Amino acid sequence: MAGKTLFDKIWDAHVVNEIKEGPSVLYIDKHLIHEVTSPQAFAGIDQRGISVFRPQHTVATPDHNVPTVDQHLPIKEELSRFQVNKLTENCEKHGITLYGLNHPYHGIVHVIGPELGITQPGMTMVCGDSHTSTHGAFGSVAFGIGTSEVEMVLATQCILQPKPRKMRINVEGELSKGVTAKDVILYIISKISTSGGTGYFIEYAGSAIRGLSMEGRMTVCNMSIESGARGGLIAPDETTFQYIKGREFAPTGSAFDRAVEKWKKLKSDDEAVFDKELHYDAADIEPMITYGTNPGMGTKISSNIPTVEDIEPGNRESYKKSLSYMDFEAGTPIAGRKVDYVFVGSCTNGRIEDLREVADFVKGRRKADHITAWIVPGSKQVEKQAHEEGITGILEEAGFKLRQPGCSACLAMNDDKIPEGKLAVATSNRNFEGRQGPGARTMLASPLSAAAAAVAGIVTDPRSIL
Amino acid sequence: MSIVKFSTILSTAVPLPIENVDTDQIIPARFLKATTREGFGENLFRDWRYDKSGQPKADFVLNSSTYSGSILVGGKNFGSGSSREHAAWAIHDFGFKVVVSSFFADIFKGNALNNGLLPVQVSEKFLARIFQSIEDDSATLIKVDLEKQEISLKASGASEHFDINPYKKKCLINGYDDIDYLLSIKEKIAQFEVSRA
């Protein structure tokens, strides 16, 4: 008998029912919700006159729409305030745990799940947010869903879902100095494009992946969706277990040991067959940055923006449109261009390790005068830890300021918008037109490369000043 | 609760020959603050459709008097990016019933189907043919027959078969709702929970 992939093992164990020639009914262990994609789902529940089926399996936090200053005050913007209040109202009404603004556990939904130990290996997890794939770093099947599906989970703790195909991406070898998890995933997406993963669920494997910290693994899995894949996961190992141990909702004592025994079995069988398998050499990966308007348009900071001739004939018009939005010229070096804003944060790179990386780099240095740098911790706990570790002080001395937790300038739903025409180096996940504000131009990079850009004031290969 | 039943569509189409149309373009994040499903059509393709002062941009297809209809034809990899269902709501709310492309992002496709908006995936070649025939004659009619799973160009008679999950097809044709189905098997779900405990 053919072996099973890790994805198969988890998926199959959660199938409640199969519809003939249709999707599977998949049981969901943990459901995360936020203020933007849940109100219409709650309205649906109310309209049907039913209650939430398993309120204890849903956890809520407002993150997309919250201000990152003065969080102790009522939200100024009326629509945002209404939406955040609606979440509170819905959670109270249906008995759902809410980590609201100013709660010590508040934060970006994909940052708090792991740091509270809610995310555990072998689980199925969903959220009305495409970056739910983040949780796959723990060896869980986690993916983003639409609001109709949020309503399904609220109503029945299940969703209808066709089973995706399986892809394995192996990255073997050792990452060189200055090369981080963000560079790995930007590299992968630059190779397979923003549609190369569509229809697949990815398992990341290989020694370079195993060598990553949990924060690094989360960064990699987080951006799976940017390749079009529904999600990505990594087999849990000692690094995973150590991270989970002692966290608020993690099992304790002998229950933890029993859980670890179970989690250790969560890996793809040797003879498991993937629908697609790709291999990359860690030594080929350098600090990466994007130059266009989708996350697949990335390249080594040491290189040039591709010439039009480098692009497949059918894609040239889109390519030119993209470069024209960025106001970049094809074939020119990517490094050296003047940067206006630096944004460190988001569910991709707003964790403590990311802030440490920036602090280590900027210690004893100062940001360039013309740079506006926003550092937005992913959660209250990250913020607290940053204070305790002295990171806040280091950043302030270097001319940075730590804001309060939230999605912030990643999608600019709140006031944290990059002004029109300004160029930002951002540690977030999307460089779409206007993503960080109407007319804003975004280059995606690692926290280290973002820190280097802040200090140099231009796009810089961080290895040149390490 | 049933959704509106989907029947055969015969309509002119609106061409948007751009690749990788992401959901941030379809509906920018700053317009996601509503708590109901209605009204998102107003801000469909907001930043391509209006300038800074809110004036319609004459060169954008939704502002053109030449093109109209209930079929939107987009370039390859339509609907990538964010999972926001608001993208499907906005397209549907604007008046489209069908989106045609040679490739759809997964989550967008699922969201569309859950809202009575039919994503029709055609070959690159047929997509080019559709764009060409709209360019030749903006009044050209396109027929989308869900029952037969066929899209055809009325003028030339050219047609192509498209795939759809049989369950989803049945839902669309009959106006069935996934949640009604899930609620009907709630007991089975409860048994499943017990069996794993």
PDB file of C-alpha atoms in Angstrom, chain B:
ATOM      1  CA  MET B   1     -31.811  29.480   3.130  1.00  0.00           C
ATOM      2  CA  SER B   2     -31.602  29.122  -0.580  1.00  0.00           C
ATOM      3  CA  ILE B   3     -29.443  31.181  -2.824  1.00  0.00           C
ATOM      4  CA  VAL B   4     -30.764  32.480  -6.144  1.00  0.00           C
ATOM      5  CA  LYS B   5     -31.017  29.669  -8.692  1.00  0.00           C
ATOM      6  CA  PHE B   6     -28.605  29.896 -11.548  1.00  0.00           C
ATOM      7  CA  SER B   7     -29.994  29.520 -15.047  1.00  0.00           C
ATOM      8  CA  THR B   8     -28.537  29.894 -18.532  1.00  0.00           C
ATOM      9  CA  ILE B   9     -27.044  33.308 -19.178  1.00  0.00           C
ATOM     10  CA  LEU B  10     -27.057  35.024 -22.549  1.00  0.00           C
ATOM     11  CA  SER B  11     -25.348  38.365 -22.346  1.00  0.00           C
ATOM     12  CA  THR B  12     -22.805  40.790 -23.686  1.00  0.00           C
ATOM     13  CA  ALA B  13     -19.566  40.821 -21.707  1.00  0.00           C
ATOM     14  CA  VAL B  14     -17.154  43.235 -20.075  1.00  0.00           C
ATOM     15  CA  PRO B  15     -13.512  42.534 -20.976  1.00  0.00           C
ATOM     16  CA  LEU B  16     -10.727  42.981 -18.438  1.00  0.00           C
ATOM     17  CA  PRO B  17      -7.688  41.494 -20.189  1.00  0.00           C
ATOM     18  CA  ILE B  18      -5.350  41.861 -17.211  1.00  0.00           C
ATOM     19  CA  GLU B  19      -3.536  38.964 -15.555  1.00  0.00           C
ATOM     20  CA  ASN B  20      -3.286  38.279 -11.823  1.00  0.00           C
ATOM     21  CA  VAL B  21      -6.256  40.472 -10.905  1.00  0.00           C
ATOM     22  CA  ASP B  22      -5.967  40.200  -7.123  1.00  0.00           C
ATOM     23  CA  THR B  23      -8.762  40.653  -4.611  1.00  0.00           C
ATOM     24  CA  ASP B  24      -7.143  43.878  -3.343  1.00  0.00           C
ATOM     25  CA  GLN B  25      -7.852  45.352  -6.804  1.00  0.00           C
ATOM     26  CA  ILE B  26     -11.355  43.885  -6.912  1.00  0.00           C
ATOM     27  CA  ILE B  27     -12.165  45.504  -3.582  1.00  0.00           C
ATOM     28  CA  PRO B  28      -9.466  47.393  -1.650  1.00  0.00           C
ATOM     29  CA  ALA B  29      -9.192  46.662   2.076  1.00  0.00           C
ATOM     30  CA  ARG B  30     -10.328  50.110   3.117  1.00  0.00           C
ATOM     31  CA  PHE B  31     -13.806  49.278   1.789  1.00  0.00           C
ATOM     32  CA  LEU B  32     -14.189  46.138   3.890  1.00  0.00           C
ATOM     33  CA  LYS B  33     -15.628  47.910   6.901  1.00  0.00           C
ATOM     34  CA  ALA B  34     -19.267  47.084   6.268  1.00  0.00           C
ATOM     35  CA  THR B  35     -20.985  44.433   8.362  1.00  0.00           C
ATOM     36  CA  THR B  36     -23.534  43.382   5.738  1.00  0.00           C
ATOM     37  CA  ARG B  37     -23.075  41.706   2.347  1.00  0.00           C
ATOM     38  CA  GLU B  38     -24.710  44.419   0.281  1.00  0.00           C
ATOM     39  CA  GLY B  39     -23.379  47.472  -1.483  1.00  0.00           C
ATOM     40  CA  PHE B  40     -19.824  46.372  -2.270  1.00  0.00           C
ATOM     41  CA  GLY B  41     -20.442  46.780  -6.019  1.00  0.00           C
ATOM     42  CA  GLU B  42     -20.128  50.511  -5.548  1.00  0.00           C
ATOM     43  CA  ASN B  43     -16.415  50.104  -4.832  1.00  0.00           C
ATOM     44  CA  LEU B  44     -15.697  47.259  -7.244  1.00  0.00           C
ATOM     45  CA  PHE B  45     -12.244  47.895  -8.779  1.00  0.00           C
ATOM     46  CA  ARG B  46     -12.279  51.176  -6.893  1.00  0.00           C
ATOM     47  CA  ASP B  47      -8.725  52.357  -7.598  1.00  0.00           C
ATOM     48  CA  TRP B  48      -8.823  51.367 -11.256  1.00  0.00           C
ATOM     49  CA  ARG B  49     -12.279  52.857 -11.671  1.00  0.00           C
ATOM     50  CA  TYR B  50     -12.000  56.208  -9.892  1.00  0.00           C
ATOM     51  CA  ASP B  51      -9.254  58.780  -9.521  1.00  0.00           C
ATOM     52  CA  LYS B  52      -8.157  60.344  -6.239  1.00  0.00           C
ATOM     53  CA  SER B  53     -10.966  62.864  -6.274  1.00  0.00           C
ATOM     54  CA  GLY B  54     -13.532  60.132  -6.867  1.00  0.00           C
ATOM     55  CA  GLN B  55     -14.065  60.951 -10.544  1.00  0.00           C
ATOM     56  CA  PRO B  56     -14.530  57.970 -12.885  1.00  0.00           C
ATOM     57  CA  LYS B  57     -11.435  57.209 -14.973  1.00  0.00           C
ATOM     58  CA  ALA B  58     -12.576  57.330 -18.601  1.00  0.00           C
ATOM     59  CA  ASP B  59     -10.170  54.626 -19.738  1.00  0.00           C
ATOM     60  CA  PHE B  60     -11.382  51.950 -17.326  1.00  0.00           C
ATOM     61  CA  VAL B  61     -13.729  49.415 -18.835  1.00  0.00           C
ATOM     62  CA  LEU B  62     -16.453  49.653 -16.168  1.00  0.00           C
ATOM     63  CA  ASN B  63     -16.769  53.362 -16.985  1.00  0.00           C
ATOM     64  CA  SER B  64     -17.073  52.767 -20.698  1.00  0.00           C
ATOM     65  CA  SER B  65     -20.475  52.998 -22.337  1.00  0.00           C
ATOM     66  CA  THR B  66     -19.263  50.522 -24.961  1.00  0.00           C
ATOM     67  CA  TYR B  67     -19.206  47.507 -22.667  1.00  0.00           C
ATOM     68  CA  SER B  68     -21.865  46.111 -20.397  1.00  0.00           C
ATOM     69  CA  GLY B  69     -23.483  42.824 -19.478  1.00  0.00           C
ATOM     70  CA  SER B  70     -23.582  40.215 -16.774  1.00  0.00           C
ATOM     71  CA  ILE B  71     -20.384  38.397 -17.814  1.00  0.00           C
ATOM     72  CA  LEU B  72     -16.972  39.636 -16.703  1.00  0.00           C
ATOM     73  CA  VAL B  73     -14.034  38.250 -18.670  1.00  0.00           C
ATOM     74  CA  GLY B  74     -10.688  38.490 -16.879  1.00  0.00           C
ATOM     75  CA  GLY B  75      -7.095  37.485 -17.591  1.00  0.00           C
ATOM     76  CA  LYS B  76      -5.217  34.500 -16.179  1.00  0.00           C
ATOM     77  CA  ASN B  77      -5.048  33.892 -12.398  1.00  0.00           C
ATOM     78  CA  PHE B  78      -8.132  35.895 -11.508  1.00  0.00           C
ATOM     79  CA  GLY B  79      -8.923  36.469  -7.820  1.00  0.00           C
ATOM     80  CA  SER B  80      -5.530  35.783  -6.275  1.00  0.00           C
ATOM     81  CA  GLY B  81      -4.541  37.058  -2.849  1.00  0.00           C
ATOM     82  CA  SER B  82      -6.781  37.707   0.107  1.00  0.00           C
ATOM     83  CA  SER B  83      -9.631  35.353   1.037  1.00  0.00           C
ATOM     84  CA  ARG B  84     -12.079  38.243   1.329  1.00  0.00           C
ATOM     85  CA  GLU B  85     -15.475  37.039   0.137  1.00  0.00           C
ATOM     86  CA  HIS B  86     -16.226  40.723  -0.340  1.00  0.00           C
ATOM     87  CA  ALA B  87     -14.524  40.347  -3.746  1.00  0.00           C
ATOM     88  CA  ALA B  88     -17.188  37.889  -4.903  1.00  0.00           C
ATOM     89  CA  TRP B  89     -19.913  40.012  -3.275  1.00  0.00           C
ATOM     90  CA  ALA B  90     -18.660  43.146  -5.048  1.00  0.00           C
ATOM     91  CA  ILE B  91     -18.636  41.504  -8.488  1.00  0.00           C
ATOM     92  CA  HIS B  92     -22.066  39.991  -7.910  1.00  0.00           C
ATOM     93  CA  ASP B  93     -23.465  43.163  -6.408  1.00  0.00           C
ATOM     94  CA  PHE B  94     -22.299  45.119  -9.447  1.00  0.00           C
ATOM     95  CA  GLY B  95     -24.482  42.864 -11.573  1.00  0.00           C
ATOM     96  CA  PHE B  96     -22.209  40.136 -12.879  1.00  0.00           C
ATOM     97  CA  LYS B  97     -23.446  36.541 -12.814  1.00  0.00           C
ATOM     98  CA  VAL B  98     -20.445  34.915 -14.477  1.00  0.00           C
ATOM     99  CA  VAL B  99     -16.682  35.486 -14.375  1.00  0.00           C
ATOM    100  CA  VAL B 100     -14.648  33.932 -17.167  1.00  0.00           C
ATOM    101  CA  SER B 101     -10.893  33.392 -16.970  1.00  0.00           C
ATOM    102  CA  SER B 102      -8.290  30.837 -17.985  1.00  0.00           C
ATOM    103  CA  PHE B 103      -7.287  30.302 -14.355  1.00  0.00           C
ATOM    104  CA  PHE B 104      -8.837  31.153 -10.982  1.00  0.00           C
ATOM    105  CA  ALA B 105      -7.337  31.368  -7.525  1.00  0.00           C
ATOM    106  CA  ASP B 106      -8.807  28.654  -5.259  1.00  0.00           C
ATOM    107  CA  ILE B 107     -10.394  30.688  -2.507  1.00  0.00           C
ATOM    108  CA  PHE B 108     -11.960  33.162  -4.910  1.00  0.00           C
ATOM    109  CA  LYS B 109     -13.459  30.321  -6.910  1.00  0.00           C
ATOM    110  CA  GLY B 110     -15.012  28.797  -3.786  1.00  0.00           C
ATOM    111  CA  ASN B 111     -16.318  32.149  -2.607  1.00  0.00           C
ATOM    112  CA  ALA B 112     -17.881  32.853  -6.000  1.00  0.00           C
ATOM    113  CA  LEU B 113     -19.665  29.495  -6.064  1.00  0.00           C
ATOM    114  CA  ASN B 114     -21.001  30.085  -2.569  1.00  0.00           C
ATOM    115  CA  ASN B 115     -22.632  33.293  -3.775  1.00  0.00           C
ATOM    116  CA  GLY B 116     -24.274  32.270  -7.017  1.00  0.00           C
ATOM    117  CA  LEU B 117     -21.480  33.789  -9.101  1.00  0.00           C
ATOM    118  CA  LEU B 118     -20.307  31.234 -11.650  1.00  0.00           C
ATOM    119  CA  PRO B 119     -16.560  31.039 -12.338  1.00  0.00           C
ATOM    120  CA  VAL B 120     -16.080  29.622 -15.842  1.00  0.00           C
ATOM    121  CA  GLN B 121     -12.569  28.409 -16.526  1.00  0.00           C
ATOM    122  CA  VAL B 122     -11.692  28.180 -20.212  1.00  0.00           C
ATOM    123  CA  SER B 123      -8.503  27.410 -22.144  1.00  0.00           C
ATOM    124  CA  GLU B 124      -6.031  30.218 -22.869  1.00  0.00           C
ATOM    125  CA  LYS B 125      -6.909  29.855 -26.515  1.00  0.00           C
ATOM    126  CA  PHE B 126     -10.643  30.203 -25.980  1.00  0.00           C
ATOM    127  CA  LEU B 127     -10.095  33.118 -23.617  1.00  0.00           C
ATOM    128  CA  ALA B 128      -8.116  34.903 -26.333  1.00  0.00           C
ATOM    129  CA  ARG B 129     -10.944  34.152 -28.735  1.00  0.00           C
ATOM    130  CA  ILE B 130     -13.502  35.676 -26.348  1.00  0.00           C
ATOM    131  CA  PHE B 131     -11.420  38.828 -25.939  1.00  0.00           C
ATOM    132  CA  GLN B 132     -11.027  39.061 -29.704  1.00  0.00           C
ATOM    133  CA  SER B 133     -14.729  38.699 -30.407  1.00  0.00           C
ATOM    134  CA  ILE B 134     -15.606  41.348 -27.805  1.00  0.00           C
ATOM    135  CA  GLU B 135     -13.020  43.629 -29.361  1.00  0.00           C
ATOM    136  CA  ASP B 136     -14.479  43.007 -32.810  1.00  0.00           C
ATOM    137  CA  ASP B 137     -18.004  43.667 -31.621  1.00  0.00           C
ATOM    138  CA  SER B 138     -18.778  44.875 -28.139  1.00  0.00           C
ATOM    139  CA  ALA B 139     -22.408  43.804 -28.623  1.00  0.00           C
ATOM    140  CA  THR B 140     -21.432  40.197 -29.234  1.00  0.00           C
ATOM    141  CA  LEU B 141     -23.446  37.764 -27.156  1.00  0.00           C
ATOM    142  CA  ILE B 142     -21.956  35.028 -25.014  1.00  0.00           C
ATOM    143  CA  LYS B 143     -24.011  32.110 -23.777  1.00  0.00           C
ATOM    144  CA  VAL B 144     -23.175  30.256 -20.586  1.00  0.00           C
ATOM    145  CA  ASP B 145     -25.138  27.055 -20.184  1.00  0.00           C
ATOM    146  CA  LEU B 146     -24.497  25.586 -16.757  1.00  0.00           C
ATOM    147  CA  GLU B 147     -26.620  22.488 -17.349  1.00  0.00           C
ATOM    148  CA  LYS B 148     -24.568  21.576 -20.436  1.00  0.00           C
ATOM    149  CA  GLN B 149     -21.365  23.067 -18.941  1.00  0.00           C
ATOM    150  CA  GLU B 150     -20.755  24.953 -22.127  1.00  0.00           C
ATOM    151  CA  ILE B 151     -19.765  28.497 -22.990  1.00  0.00           C
ATOM    152  CA  SER B 152     -20.375  29.663 -26.543  1.00  0.00           C
ATOM    153  CA  LEU B 153     -19.947  32.734 -28.686  1.00  0.00           C
ATOM    154  CA  LYS B 154     -23.222  33.407 -30.438  1.00  0.00           C
ATOM    155  CA  ALA B 155     -21.755  35.088 -33.489  1.00  0.00           C
ATOM    156  CA  SER B 156     -19.248  32.431 -34.517  1.00  0.00           C
ATOM    157  CA  GLY B 157     -20.864  29.473 -32.792  1.00  0.00           C
ATOM    158  CA  ALA B 158     -17.491  28.607 -31.231  1.00  0.00           C
ATOM    159  CA  SER B 159     -17.928  26.854 -27.918  1.00  0.00           C
ATOM    160  CA  GLU B 160     -15.998  25.172 -25.150  1.00  0.00           C
ATOM    161  CA  HIS B 161     -16.875  22.801 -22.346  1.00  0.00           C
ATOM    162  CA  PHE B 162     -16.073  23.896 -18.799  1.00  0.00           C
ATOM    163  CA  ASP B 163     -15.652  21.887 -15.615  1.00  0.00           C
ATOM    164  CA  ILE B 164     -17.554  22.315 -12.402  1.00  0.00           C
ATOM    165  CA  ASN B 165     -17.834  20.088  -9.389  1.00  0.00           C
ATOM    166  CA  PRO B 166     -21.097  18.095  -9.850  1.00  0.00           C
ATOM    167  CA  TYR B 167     -22.204  18.888  -6.298  1.00  0.00           C
ATOM    168  CA  LYS B 168     -21.626  22.604  -6.772  1.00  0.00           C
ATOM    169  CA  LYS B 169     -23.460  22.480 -10.101  1.00  0.00           C
ATOM    170  CA  LYS B 170     -26.474  20.929  -8.438  1.00  0.00           C
ATOM    171  CA  CYS B 171     -26.355  23.572  -5.698  1.00  0.00           C
ATOM    172  CA  LEU B 172     -26.269  26.432  -8.206  1.00  0.00           C
ATOM    173  CA  ILE B 173     -29.018  25.064 -10.440  1.00  0.00           C
ATOM    174  CA  ASN B 174     -31.323  24.312  -7.534  1.00  0.00           C
ATOM    175  CA  GLY B 175     -30.324  27.200  -5.308  1.00  0.00           C
ATOM    176  CA  TYR B 176     -29.208  24.833  -2.535  1.00  0.00           C
ATOM    177  CA  ASP B 177     -27.197  26.146   0.342  1.00  0.00           C
ATOM    178  CA  ASP B 178     -24.192  24.321   1.872  1.00  0.00           C
ATOM    179  CA  ILE B 179     -25.224  25.283   5.371  1.00  0.00           C
ATOM    180  CA  ASP B 180     -28.658  23.704   5.004  1.00  0.00           C
ATOM    181  CA  TYR B 181     -26.879  20.510   4.010  1.00  0.00           C
ATOM    182  CA  LEU B 182     -24.412  20.692   6.919  1.00  0.00           C
ATOM    183  CA  LEU B 183     -27.210  21.391   9.387  1.00  0.00           C
ATOM    184  CA  SER B 184     -29.008  18.299   8.096  1.00  0.00           C
ATOM    185  CA  ILE B 185     -26.087  16.081   9.117  1.00  0.00           C
ATOM    186  CA  LYS B 186     -25.475  17.709  12.491  1.00  0.00           C
ATOM    187  CA  GLU B 187     -26.142  14.442  14.292  1.00  0.00           C
ATOM    188  CA  LYS B 188     -23.464  12.732  12.259  1.00  0.00           C
ATOM    189  CA  ILE B 189     -21.063  15.549  13.151  1.00  0.00           C
ATOM    190  CA  ALA B 190     -21.831  15.076  16.842  1.00  0.00           C
ATOM    191  CA  GLN B 191     -21.206  11.323  16.484  1.00  0.00           C
ATOM    192  CA  PHE B 192     -17.891  12.075  14.802  1.00  0.00           C
ATOM    193  CA  GLU B 193     -16.881  14.208  17.773  1.00  0.00           C
ATOM    194  CA  VAL B 194     -17.720  11.388  20.160  1.00  0.00           C
ATOM    195  CA  SER B 195     -15.822   8.839  18.086  1.00  0.00           C
ATOM    196  CA  ARG B 196     -12.597  10.887  18.275  1.00  0.00           C
ATOM    197  CA  ALA B 197     -12.803  11.754  21.941  1.00  0.00           C
TER     198      ALA B 197
END
